[in-house]
Each structure stands twice: as structure tokens, then as C-alpha cells.
């Protein structure tokens, strides 16, 4: 299932959830998802994509005025802890391998704007957003990939994929005034890109396979409505229900 939404700057991005037919084992995660800076000599293309598109911030002490900072802490929980191996987490998401520079982990120098001045900081694997090397090289853009292995994380992802607008407006008004059109316009921001997307009827969300509601009933207990004109026909050939067709 997927859902396309737009940022306040008008840039579209998609939230996609995939259920894998073959279960991914913990020892397979590193071959699919990485949270490390790749070797520049071995794969210069991937190194360029990761260092330009998959670095969070850096924020915190490097940039306290970053948009992700709230009450002195990063809302995205960066920087992440350094770990030598990928291990299972307590919230349904694994702690991806993030090797330190002392353990052959890579690092780069990055220019960060702080107090109207540019400062050079050292960025290591603690600041890398998890990604899939294959997808990153295919699309050459920011593409966050996560592995979910608990019902709590799947419920959250389903909610996140189907979430609505994140803008809210409140105020004091006449209790007898109820202008629903104005409320809707004030509570939602539609960029020009989203407007064009909707005018051309491009797909915004999809779920496959489609979930179909089945009318559950006991065997030979489905409801049949009779009239004077169809009583004999319904008695001989009762209409099929969704659960009968499915079974």
C-alpha cells in the first residue's frame, strides 16, 4: 500500500508499505538496508548519493536552530548510537549497524550553517538515515527504507501511510456560525503541485490486493428479500453473497 503526499514547499513524496512473501531474517537485514556511509573508492556513485541525500542535519550541538529540534532534543532521535552489528530493537525497528571510525566506519566533513556562519563538522554513521543501496542508486534521491517486525510498528506505519493533513486552526467564533467551506480551506494547504496532480487524476493512494468486505453469515443463513414478483425465482436460485463467492 502507498500514499502520496506533499510537503509545504510543494514537493511530493510517497509512503510505501510492503509485506514480503519470504520473511526477512535478522541476518539478511544488512544485505538490504544500510545506515552507513559507503566507501568512496569502492562505490563513488552511492557515496555521492548518501552523503548528499541521506544525512540528517546534523542538528543538536552542531545546529541548535534546526527545524527538527524541540526542547533541546532532535525529534527524529539523531544522532543514533553506534553499533558494531545490527540487533533487534524494542520498538519493532532494528538497531542498524553503524560502525564507528575506529571500527572501519566512514566519515566525511560537512559544512553546516550556524549563527549565519558556515562551520565544518565531522559527520559519521550516527547521522545516516537508513536506506537501500539498490533503491538509492536507482532513483538517486532521498529514499528512507525501514524494516518493521512487530505489530506495533506495522500499525503505526499503516496509520502514517493513511494520515491526513497536518495543519490545524483554532479560534473563538460565534457558536451559531458554521461555515464548513471556510473551515476546510483554513485547515488544509494545497500546493500548486498537488493541485495539478489532482486535476490530472493521477493516483494518490493504492492498496493491493484490494481489501473486500465479506458479508459473514452461517451456512444457508444468508438473507434473501422476497417480493410478489421474485419469490419463486429467489426460492429456486438464492443470490450469491461475497463470502459464498470467496469460498
C-alpha positions as a Python dict, from the first residue, in 0.01 Angstrom:
ca = {
    (1, 'X'): (0, 0, 0),
    (2, 'X'): (117, 351, -67),
    (3, 'X'): (9, 711, -27),
    (4, 'X'): (145, 1023, -196),
    (5, 'X'): (156, 1349, -3),
    (6, 'X'): (310, 1692, -45),
    (7, 'X'): (538, 1894, 175),
    (8, 'X'): (471, 2259, 249),
    (9, 'X'): (722, 2351, -24),
    (10, 'X'): (513, 2154, -272),
    (11, 'X'): (749, 1857, -315),
    (12, 'X'): (567, 1524, -350),
    (13, 'X'): (683, 1213, -166),
    (14, 'X'): (534, 869, -110),
    (15, 'X'): (494, 648, 196),
    (16, 'X'): (503, 283, 88),
    (17, 'X'): (443, -29, 297),
    (18, 'X'): (534, -373, 159),
    (19, 'X'): (454, -712, 311),
    (20, 'X'): (721, -959, 200),
    (21, 'X'): (619, -1310, 95),
    (22, 'X'): (951, -1452, 216),
    (23, 'X'): (1027, -1349, 571),
    (24, 'X'): (1340, -1139, 616),
    (25, 'X'): (1569, -1290, 876),
    (26, 'X'): (1778, -1069, 1106),
    (27, 'X'): (2099, -1180, 935),
    (28, 'X'): (1959, -1063, 599),
    (29, 'X'): (1892, -702, 700),
    (30, 'X'): (2244, -577, 629),
    (31, 'X'): (2222, -703, 271),
    (32, 'X'): (1905, -497, 212),
    (33, 'X'): (1924, -191, 438),
    (34, 'X'): (2228, 12, 535),
    (35, 'X'): (2278, 303, 774),
    (36, 'X'): (2643, 369, 696),
    (37, 'X'): (2846, 591, 467),
    (38, 'X'): (2966, 373, 176),
    (39, 'X'): (3328, 353, 72),
    (40, 'X'): (3407, 629, -174),
    (41, 'X'): (3669, 423, -358),
    (42, 'X'): (3453, 110, -390),
    (43, 'X'): (3125, 280, -490),
    (44, 'X'): (3169, 651, -563),
    (45, 'X'): (2816, 684, -706),
    (46, 'X'): (2646, 551, -392),
    (47, 'X'): (2882, 753, -174),
    (48, 'X'): (2777, 1072, -351),
    (49, 'X'): (2405, 993, -318),
    (50, 'X'): (2425, 903, 51),
    (51, 'X'): (2639, 1200, 153),
    (52, 'X'): (2412, 1446, -29),
    (53, 'X'): (2067, 1294, 33),
    (54, 'X'): (2073, 1058, 332),
    (55, 'X'): (2238, 1265, 608),
    (56, 'X'): (2011, 1401, 878),
    (57, 'X'): (2109, 1751, 985),
    (58, 'X'): (2340, 1744, 1154),
    (59, 'X'): (2142, 1907, 1434),
    (60, 'X'): (2185, 1924, 1811),
    (61, 'X'): (2503, 2097, 1922),
    (62, 'X'): (2604, 2139, 1558),
    (63, 'X'): (2286, 2331, 1471),
    (64, 'X'): (2052, 2405, 1765),
    (65, 'X'): (1819, 2603, 1536),
    (66, 'X'): (1742, 2306, 1311),
    (67, 'X'): (1371, 2253, 1234),
    (68, 'X'): (1384, 1906, 1393),
    (69, 'X'): (1489, 2041, 1734),
    (70, 'X'): (1233, 2065, 2013),
    (71, 'X'): (1316, 2138, 2377),
    (72, 'X'): (1682, 2088, 2301),
    (73, 'X'): (1638, 1739, 2152),
    (74, 'X'): (1607, 1607, 1797),
    (75, 'X'): (1252, 1486, 1729),
    (76, 'X'): (1396, 1228, 1485),
    (77, 'X'): (1623, 1083, 1758),
    (78, 'X'): (1951, 1175, 1592),
    (79, 'X'): (2237, 1115, 1639),
    (80, 'X'): (2175, 740, 1664),
    (81, 'X'): (2404, 517, 1873),
    (82, 'X'): (2699, 347, 1708),
    (83, 'X'): (2668, -33, 1693),
    (84, 'X'): (2907, -292, 1552),
    (85, 'X'): (2628, -526, 1436),
    (86, 'X'): (2259, -499, 1353),
    (87, 'X'): (2046, -605, 1651),
    (88, 'X'): (1673, -623, 1724),
    (89, 'X'): (1516, -315, 1881),
    (90, 'X'): (1245, -285, 2144),
    (91, 'X'): (1008, -77, 1930),
    (92, 'X'): (979, -311, 1632),
    (93, 'X'): (1262, -150, 1438),
    (94, 'X'): (1615, -294, 1442),
    (95, 'X'): (1919, -102, 1553),
    (96, 'X'): (2108, -93, 1226),
    (97, 'X'): (2482, -143, 1206),
    (98, 'X'): (2657, 191, 1245),
    (99, 'X'): (3027, 126, 1285),
    (100, 'X'): (3246, 388, 1448),
    (101, 'X'): (3550, 537, 1271),
    (102, 'X'): (3766, 321, 1497),
    (103, 'X'): (3582, 14, 1365),
    (104, 'X'): (3637, 92, 994),
    (105, 'X'): (3333, 320, 980),
    (106, 'X'): (3348, 605, 728),
    (107, 'X'): (3313, 976, 797),
    (108, 'X'): (3304, 1300, 599),
    (109, 'X'): (3343, 1670, 661),
    (110, 'X'): (3025, 1872, 611),
    (111, 'X'): (2957, 2245, 608),
    (112, 'X'): (2680, 2347, 850),
    (113, 'X'): (2532, 2694, 880),
    (114, 'X'): (2534, 2808, 1242),
    (115, 'X'): (2452, 3164, 1353),
    (116, 'X'): (2481, 3295, 997),
    (117, 'X'): (2829, 3140, 959),
    (118, 'X'): (2945, 2818, 795),
    (119, 'X'): (3114, 2567, 1025),
    (120, 'X'): (3285, 2243, 927),
    (121, 'X'): (3170, 1940, 1130),
    (122, 'X'): (3262, 1572, 1122),
    (123, 'X'): (2969, 1351, 1020),
    (124, 'X'): (2989, 978, 1084),
    (125, 'X'): (2739, 691, 1067),
    (126, 'X'): (2535, 826, 1358),
    (127, 'X'): (2372, 1076, 1122),
    (128, 'X'): (2284, 843, 832),
    (129, 'X'): (1918, 781, 752),
    (130, 'X'): (1861, 406, 677),
    (131, 'X'): (1849, 338, 305),
    (132, 'X'): (1850, 56, 50),
    (133, 'X'): (2159, 81, -174),
    (134, 'X'): (1972, -59, -474),
    (135, 'X'): (1684, 190, -447),
    (136, 'X'): (1916, 481, -375),
    (137, 'X'): (2122, 413, -688),
    (138, 'X'): (1805, 355, -892),
    (139, 'X'): (1634, 684, -805),
    (140, 'X'): (1937, 895, -699),
    (141, 'X'): (1738, 1075, -431),
    (142, 'X'): (1638, 1060, -66),
    (143, 'X'): (1471, 723, -3),
    (144, 'X'): (1433, 613, 359),
    (145, 'X'): (1386, 234, 397),
    (146, 'X'): (1298, 69, 729),
    (147, 'X'): (1237, -289, 840),
    (148, 'X'): (927, -343, 1059),
    (149, 'X'): (898, -665, 1258),
    (150, 'X'): (627, -611, 1518),
    (151, 'X'): (254, -546, 1516),
    (152, 'X'): (308, -209, 1688),
    (153, 'X'): (534, -80, 1413),
    (154, 'X'): (305, -210, 1137),
    (155, 'X'): (3, -40, 1298),
    (156, 'X'): (199, 284, 1314),
    (157, 'X'): (311, 259, 951),
    (158, 'X'): (-45, 187, 833),
    (159, 'X'): (-164, 492, 1024),
    (160, 'X'): (120, 701, 883),
    (161, 'X'): (54, 593, 525),
    (162, 'X'): (-313, 693, 558),
    (163, 'X'): (-267, 1006, 768),
    (164, 'X'): (-439, 1324, 658),
    (165, 'X'): (-336, 1687, 656),
    (166, 'X'): (-116, 1805, 943),
    (167, 'X'): (-246, 2163, 962),
    (168, 'X'): (-492, 2279, 1229),
    (169, 'X'): (-659, 2613, 1301),
    (170, 'X'): (-842, 2718, 1617),
    (171, 'X'): (-1006, 3036, 1736),
    (172, 'X'): (-1306, 3195, 1906),
    (173, 'X'): (-1611, 3236, 1684),
    (174, 'X'): (-1985, 3281, 1702),
    (175, 'X'): (-2135, 2944, 1802),
    (176, 'X'): (-2416, 3000, 1550),
    (177, 'X'): (-2170, 3048, 1263),
    (178, 'X'): (-2076, 2722, 1094),
    (179, 'X'): (-1909, 2793, 759),
    (180, 'X'): (-1784, 2444, 668),
    (181, 'X'): (-1624, 2562, 343),
    (182, 'X'): (-1413, 2824, 520),
    (183, 'X'): (-1312, 2577, 790),
    (184, 'X'): (-1199, 2326, 529),
    (185, 'X'): (-996, 2586, 340),
    (186, 'X'): (-829, 2714, 656),
    (187, 'X'): (-748, 2365, 781),
    (188, 'X'): (-574, 2243, 471),
    (189, 'X'): (-293, 2365, 247),
    (190, 'X'): (-288, 2258, -119),
    (191, 'X'): (23, 2346, -318),
    (192, 'X'): (21, 2403, -693),
    (193, 'X'): (193, 2068, -748),
    (194, 'X'): (-77, 1882, -556),
    (195, 'X'): (-349, 2073, -740),
    (196, 'X'): (-206, 1971, -1079),
    (197, 'X'): (-169, 1611, -955),
    (198, 'X'): (-537, 1603, -860),
    (199, 'X'): (-659, 1784, -1174),
    (200, 'X'): (-495, 1518, -1391),
    (201, 'X'): (-643, 1243, -1169),
    (202, 'X'): (-303, 1089, -1101),
    (203, 'X'): (-305, 811, -838),
    (204, 'X'): (-263, 930, -480),
    (205, 'X'): (-303, 609, -284),
    (206, 'X'): (-350, 241, -356),
    (207, 'X'): (-374, -85, -167),
    (208, 'X'): (-301, -418, -333),
    (209, 'X'): (-453, -667, -312),
    (210, 'X'): (-775, -473, -259),
    (211, 'X'): (-948, -546, 71),
    (212, 'X'): (-1308, -657, 11),
    (213, 'X'): (-1569, -665, 286),
    (214, 'X'): (-1725, -1012, 314),
    (215, 'X'): (-2081, -1046, 441),
    (216, 'X'): (-2034, -1317, 704),
    (217, 'X'): (-2327, -1549, 774),
    (218, 'X'): (-2399, -1905, 878),
    (219, 'X'): (-2423, -2176, 613),
    (220, 'X'): (-2753, -2138, 423),
    (221, 'X'): (-2832, -1847, 653),
    (222, 'X'): (-2787, -1553, 421),
    (223, 'X'): (-3068, -1301, 397),
    (224, 'X'): (-3296, -1316, 93),
    (225, 'X'): (-3560, -1050, 30),
    (226, 'X'): (-3882, -1167, -135),
    (227, 'X'): (-4139, -971, -328),
    (228, 'X'): (-4455, -1080, -503),
    (229, 'X'): (-4270, -1094, -835),
    (230, 'X'): (-3944, -1265, -738),
    (231, 'X'): (-4048, -1513, -467),
    (232, 'X'): (-4030, -1823, -686),
    (233, 'X'): (-3704, -1719, -851),
    (234, 'X'): (-3533, -1641, -518),
    (235, 'X'): (-3650, -1971, -369),
    (236, 'X'): (-3504, -2169, -661),
    (237, 'X'): (-3184, -1966, -706),
    (238, 'X'): (-3095, -1758, -398),
    (239, 'X'): (-2849, -1478, -478),
    (240, 'X'): (-2485, -1544, -406),
    (241, 'X'): (-2308, -1343, -134),
    (242, 'X'): (-1949, -1222, -118),
    (243, 'X'): (-1846, -1494, 123),
    (244, 'X'): (-2005, -1764, -97),
    (245, 'X'): (-1812, -1637, -398),
    (246, 'X'): (-1488, -1622, -199),
    (247, 'X'): (-1518, -1976, -63),
}
